Coordinates of C-alpha atoms in Angstrom, one line a residue:
X1 CA -82.3 62.5 61.3
X2 CA -79.1 63.1 63.2
X3 CA -79.4 64.7 66.6
X4 CA -76.3 65.3 68.7
X5 CA -76.2 66.1 72.4
X6 CA -74.9 69.4 73.6
X7 CA -71.2 69.1 74.3
X8 CA -71.6 69.4 78.1
X9 CA -73.7 66.2 78.1
X10 CA -71.3 64.2 76.1
X11 CA -68.6 61.6 76.6
X12 CA -65.8 61.9 74.1
X13 CA -63.1 59.4 73.1
X14 CA -60.0 61.3 71.8
X15 CA -57.0 59.5 70.3
X16 CA -53.6 61.1 70.1
X17 CA -54.6 62.9 73.3
X18 CA -51.3 63.8 74.8
X19 CA -49.9 66.1 72.1
X20 CA -50.9 68.9 69.8
X21 CA -54.4 68.9 68.4
X22 CA -55.5 66.0 70.6
X23 CA -54.3 67.6 73.8
X24 CA -56.0 70.9 72.9
X25 CA -59.2 69.0 72.2
X26 CA -59.1 67.2 75.6
X27 CA -58.4 70.4 77.4
X28 CA -61.1 72.4 75.7
X29 CA -63.7 69.6 76.0
X30 CA -63.2 69.4 79.7
X31 CA -63.5 73.2 80.0
X32 CA -66.8 73.0 78.2
X33 CA -68.2 70.4 80.5
X34 CA -67.7 67.2 78.6
X35 CA -66.3 63.9 79.9
X36 CA -63.3 62.5 78.1
X37 CA -61.5 59.2 77.6
X38 CA -58.0 60.3 76.5
X39 CA -56.1 57.7 74.4
X40 CA -52.4 57.7 73.5
X41 CA -49.3 55.6 73.5
X42 CA -47.4 57.7 76.0
X43 CA -48.3 56.3 79.4
X44 CA -46.3 58.9 81.4
X45 CA -48.0 61.8 79.5
X46 CA -51.4 60.2 80.1
X47 CA -50.8 60.0 83.8
X48 CA -49.7 63.7 83.9
X49 CA -52.7 64.6 81.9
X50 CA -55.1 62.9 84.3
X51 CA -53.4 64.4 87.3
X52 CA -53.5 67.9 85.9
X53 CA -56.9 68.0 84.4
X54 CA -58.7 65.9 86.9
X55 CA -57.8 68.2 89.8
X56 CA -60.6 70.8 89.0
X57 CA -63.3 68.1 88.9
X58 CA -62.9 67.4 85.2
X59 CA -64.3 64.0 84.3
X60 CA -61.3 62.5 82.6
X61 CA -60.1 58.9 82.2
X62 CA -57.1 57.6 80.2
X63 CA -56.2 54.5 78.3
X64 CA -52.8 53.6 76.7
X65 CA -53.1 52.2 73.2
X66 CA -51.5 52.2 69.8
X67 CA -54.4 52.7 67.3
X68 CA -52.5 50.7 64.7
X69 CA -53.5 47.6 66.8
X70 CA -57.2 46.8 66.2
X71 CA -57.5 44.8 69.5
X72 CA -56.2 47.8 71.4
X73 CA -58.9 50.0 69.8
X74 CA -61.6 47.5 70.7
X75 CA -60.3 47.7 74.3
X76 CA -60.6 51.5 74.2
X77 CA -64.3 51.2 73.5
X78 CA -64.6 48.7 76.3
X79 CA -62.8 51.1 78.7
X80 CA -65.2 53.9 77.7
X81 CA -68.2 51.7 78.4
X82 CA -66.8 50.5 81.7
X83 CA -65.8 54.0 82.9
X84 CA -68.6 56.2 81.5
X85 CA -71.3 53.8 80.4
X86 CA -70.5 54.5 76.7
X87 CA -69.5 57.5 74.6
X88 CA -71.2 60.0 72.3
X89 CA -68.4 61.2 70.1
X90 CA -65.2 59.4 68.9
X91 CA -62.4 61.6 67.6
X92 CA -59.8 59.9 65.4
X93 CA -56.8 62.2 65.8
X94 CA -53.7 60.1 66.3
X95 CA -51.1 60.5 63.6
X96 CA -47.4 60.1 62.7
X97 CA -45.3 61.4 59.8
X98 CA -42.0 61.5 58.0
X99 CA -40.0 64.1 56.1
X100 CA -38.1 63.1 53.0
X101 CA -38.6 61.9 49.4
X102 CA -40.6 58.8 48.6
X103 CA -37.3 57.0 47.8
X104 CA -35.6 58.1 51.0
X105 CA -38.3 56.8 53.3
X106 CA -37.9 53.0 53.8
X107 CA -40.9 50.8 52.9
X108 CA -41.4 49.8 56.5
X109 CA -41.8 53.4 57.5
X110 CA -44.3 54.0 54.7
X111 CA -46.3 51.1 56.1
X112 CA -46.1 52.4 59.6
X113 CA -47.5 55.8 58.6
X114 CA -50.4 54.0 57.0
X115 CA -50.9 51.7 60.0
X116 CA -51.4 54.6 62.3
X117 CA -52.9 57.4 60.1
X118 CA -55.2 55.2 57.9
X119 CA -55.8 51.9 59.6
X120 CA -56.0 53.6 63.0
X121 CA -58.8 55.8 61.7
X122 CA -60.4 52.7 60.1
X123 CA -60.3 50.7 63.4
X124 CA -61.6 53.6 65.4
X125 CA -64.4 54.4 62.9
X126 CA -65.7 50.9 62.8
X127 CA -65.6 50.4 66.5
X128 CA -67.3 53.7 67.1
X129 CA -70.0 53.0 64.4
X130 CA -70.9 49.7 66.1
X131 CA -71.4 51.4 69.4
X132 CA -73.2 54.5 68.1
X133 CA -75.4 52.7 65.6
X134 CA -79.1 53.4 66.5
X135 CA -78.1 55.5 69.5
X136 CA -76.7 58.4 67.5
X137 CA -73.5 60.3 68.0
X138 CA -70.5 61.7 66.0
X139 CA -67.4 60.3 64.5
X140 CA -64.8 63.0 63.8
X141 CA -61.8 62.2 61.8
X142 CA -58.8 64.6 61.8
X143 CA -57.4 64.7 58.2
X144 CA -55.4 67.5 56.7
X145 CA -55.4 70.0 53.8
X146 CA -52.7 67.7 52.5
X147 CA -55.6 65.3 51.7
X148 CA -56.6 67.9 49.1
X149 CA -53.2 68.8 47.9
X150 CA -50.0 66.8 48.3
X151 CA -46.7 68.6 49.3
X152 CA -43.1 67.5 48.6
X153 CA -41.2 65.8 51.5
X154 CA -44.3 64.4 53.1
X155 CA -45.5 61.9 50.6
X156 CA -46.5 59.0 52.9
X157 CA -48.3 61.4 55.2
X158 CA -50.1 63.1 52.3
X159 CA -51.1 59.7 50.9
X160 CA -52.7 58.7 54.2
X161 CA -54.7 61.9 54.4
X162 CA -56.0 61.3 50.9
X163 CA -57.0 57.8 52.0
X164 CA -58.6 59.1 55.2
X165 CA -60.8 61.5 53.1
X166 CA -62.0 58.5 50.9
X167 CA -62.6 56.4 54.1
X168 CA -64.6 59.2 55.7
X169 CA -66.7 59.8 52.7
X170 CA -67.4 56.1 52.3
X171 CA -68.3 55.7 56.0
X172 CA -70.6 58.6 55.8
X173 CA -72.5 57.3 52.8
X174 CA -72.8 53.8 54.3
X175 CA -74.1 55.1 57.6
X176 CA -76.5 57.5 56.0
X177 CA -77.9 54.8 53.7
X178 CA -78.8 52.6 56.7
X179 CA -80.2 55.5 58.7
X180 CA -77.7 54.9 61.5
X181 CA -78.1 58.4 63.0
X182 CA -74.3 59.0 63.1
X183 CA -72.7 62.3 62.1
X184 CA -69.4 61.8 60.2
X185 CA -67.1 64.8 59.9
X186 CA -63.6 65.3 58.4
X187 CA -61.5 68.1 59.9
X188 CA -58.9 69.5 57.6
X189 CA -56.3 71.5 59.5
X190 CA -53.7 73.6 57.8
X191 CA -50.3 74.0 59.3
X192 CA -50.7 73.9 63.1
X193 CA -48.0 74.7 65.7
X194 CA -47.7 71.2 67.3
X195 CA -44.7 69.0 68.0
X196 CA -45.4 67.2 64.6
X197 CA -42.1 68.4 62.9
X198 CA -40.1 67.2 65.9
X199 CA -42.0 64.0 66.2
X200 CA -41.8 63.1 62.5
X201 CA -38.9 60.8 61.3
X202 CA -36.7 63.1 59.3
X203 CA -34.6 62.1 56.2
X204 CA -33.9 65.6 55.1
X205 CA -30.5 67.3 55.6
X206 CA -32.0 70.0 57.7
X207 CA -34.4 70.0 60.7
X208 CA -38.1 70.1 59.6
X209 CA -40.8 72.6 60.2
X210 CA -44.3 73.4 58.9
X211 CA -44.8 76.1 56.3
X212 CA -46.6 79.3 57.3
X213 CA -49.1 80.5 58.1
X214 CA -49.5 78.5 61.3
X215 CA -52.4 78.3 63.7
X216 CA -52.5 77.1 67.3
X217 CA -53.9 73.7 68.2
X218 CA -56.9 75.4 69.9
X219 CA -58.2 76.2 66.4
X220 CA -58.3 72.6 65.5
X221 CA -59.9 71.7 68.9
X222 CA -62.6 74.3 68.2
X223 CA -63.4 72.7 64.9
X224 CA -63.4 69.2 66.4
X225 CA -65.7 70.1 69.3
X226 CA -68.1 72.0 67.1
X227 CA -68.4 68.8 64.9
X228 CA -69.1 66.7 68.0
X229 CA -72.3 68.7 68.6
X230 CA -73.2 70.0 65.1
X231 CA -73.4 67.7 62.0
X232 CA -71.0 68.9 59.4
X233 CA -69.4 67.2 56.4
X234 CA -66.1 69.0 56.4
X235 CA -64.5 71.8 58.5
X236 CA -61.2 73.5 57.5
X237 CA -59.2 74.6 60.5
X238 CA -57.3 77.7 59.4
X239 CA -57.9 80.1 56.5
X240 CA -54.4 79.6 55.1
X241 CA -55.1 76.0 54.5
X242 CA -58.5 76.6 52.9
X243 CA -57.1 79.1 50.5
X244 CA -54.2 76.8 49.5
X245 CA -56.7 74.0 48.9
X246 CA -58.9 76.2 46.7
X247 CA -55.9 77.4 44.7
X248 CA -54.7 73.8 44.2
X249 CA -58.1 72.9 42.8
X250 CA -58.4 75.9 40.6
X251 CA -54.8 75.8 39.3
X252 CA -53.2 72.4 40.0
X253 CA -50.2 72.8 37.6
X254 CA -49.4 76.2 39.0
X255 CA -49.5 74.8 42.5
X256 CA -47.2 71.9 41.3
X257 CA -44.6 74.5 40.2
X258 CA -44.9 76.5 43.4
X259 CA -44.4 73.3 45.5
X260 CA -41.4 72.2 43.3
X261 CA -39.7 75.5 43.7
X262 CA -40.4 76.3 47.4
X263 CA -41.8 73.2 49.1
X264 CA -38.6 71.9 50.5
X265 CA -37.2 75.2 51.6
X266 CA -40.5 76.1 53.4
X267 CA -40.3 72.9 55.3
X268 CA -36.8 73.3 56.7
X269 CA -35.5 75.3 59.6
X270 CA -31.7 75.3 59.6
X271 CA -30.2 75.5 63.1
X272 CA -33.4 74.9 65.0
X273 CA -34.0 71.1 65.5
X274 CA -36.3 71.5 68.4
X275 CA -36.2 69.5 71.6
X276 CA -34.1 66.3 71.2
X277 CA -36.3 64.2 73.5
X278 CA -39.2 64.7 71.1
X279 CA -37.5 63.5 67.9
X280 CA -38.9 60.6 66.0
X281 CA -42.0 59.0 67.5
X282 CA -42.8 56.9 64.5
X283 CA -42.6 53.6 66.4
X284 CA -42.2 54.6 70.1
X285 CA -43.8 57.5 72.0
X286 CA -41.5 60.4 72.7
X287 CA -42.0 63.6 74.8
X288 CA -45.3 65.2 74.1
X289 CA -46.6 68.7 74.5
X290 CA -49.3 71.1 73.3
X291 CA -47.1 73.3 71.0
X292 CA -43.9 72.8 69.1
X293 CA -40.7 74.1 70.5
X294 CA -39.6 75.8 67.2
X295 CA -39.5 79.6 67.1
X296 CA -42.6 80.3 65.0
X297 CA -45.6 82.6 65.0
X298 CA -49.0 81.0 65.2
X299 CA -52.5 82.5 64.9
X300 CA -54.9 81.8 67.8
X301 CA -58.1 82.1 65.8
X302 CA -59.5 81.5 62.3
X303 CA -62.1 83.7 60.7
X304 CA -62.5 81.0 58.0
X305 CA -63.4 78.4 60.6
X306 CA -66.0 80.7 62.3
X307 CA -67.5 81.3 58.9
X308 CA -67.9 77.5 58.4
X309 CA -70.0 77.3 61.6
X310 CA -72.7 79.5 60.0
X311 CA -76.0 77.9 59.1
X312 CA -75.6 76.1 55.8
X313 CA -77.4 78.5 53.4
X314 CA -75.1 81.3 54.5
X315 CA -72.1 79.1 54.4
X316 CA -72.8 78.0 50.8
X317 CA -73.0 81.7 49.8
X318 CA -69.7 82.5 51.5
X319 CA -67.9 79.5 50.0
X320 CA -69.2 80.3 46.6
X321 CA -67.8 83.8 46.9
X322 CA -64.5 82.6 48.1
X323 CA -64.2 80.0 45.3
X324 CA -64.9 82.7 42.8
X325 CA -62.2 85.0 44.2
X326 CA -59.6 82.2 44.1
X327 CA -60.6 81.2 40.6
X328 CA -60.1 84.8 39.5
X329 CA -56.7 85.0 41.1
X330 CA -55.7 81.7 39.4
X331 CA -56.8 83.1 36.0
X332 CA -54.6 86.2 36.6
X333 CA -51.7 84.1 37.6
X334 CA -51.8 82.2 34.3
X335 CA -51.6 85.4 32.3

């Protein structure tokens, strides 16, 4: 049986900790009483993070590492053990992306996206599992709704998120079979107002953006921290993403057509390139922040996420009802 500690008794390792969802997770975890080892490539941002969040007595340590390097990820675990005596939850959040067609993105860039988004999660999961095996704890992988449904202009990113879902499911089964006592959760955010569009390497002829509706990074942090203390298979962060995933499953060809007609336009923001110092962090760290600098509206809460926190029998009923509604809408759309 899996038993997880209350969050205020935990030590968390969080990768991708200086920007967007990772930064929100670190901030919220410290506010809720947890201790955190924050991991990222950006050494300057890590130093600022430790100085800002450590002032109020928050138990935070930092470690600079690129999760694409397996030796660096091993060193992260060693740092957590040396600083805090170990860890209770490991959050694989670091990620990079590109905008452009599959042909436009060079092969080396395809590989780099996989090195970070897939192999970084693999490295972190295996290291975490070795440490937590027999002791118990949680591995939380931040995937995406794009692991359920690909979108044009983000092919390599979508492919990695499909791969992360397969990796997470396989890891869960292997650990359950051996009775390791480790919870394995996949978080699937929808569109989140982070610096991702500015950080991504862009091959389009216009500046990129994320398609609405958007949510704030705190919504993802809420899902991640819930999973650290409550065993769950999957949590969708944002109702918009959950609905689009259900629609894609109910009517895949219809969703194809919608993506083909609107997908590129919805991911471009002419005349608003964002902050230049943030652009293109595919190989090197760039300026980080909690939110993106584009002029967008983002929702600060998600009713759908709160519903997924319900006890499982109630959740099953709610999801069944939601799936039935979406299926009905898909049938109408075909007529």
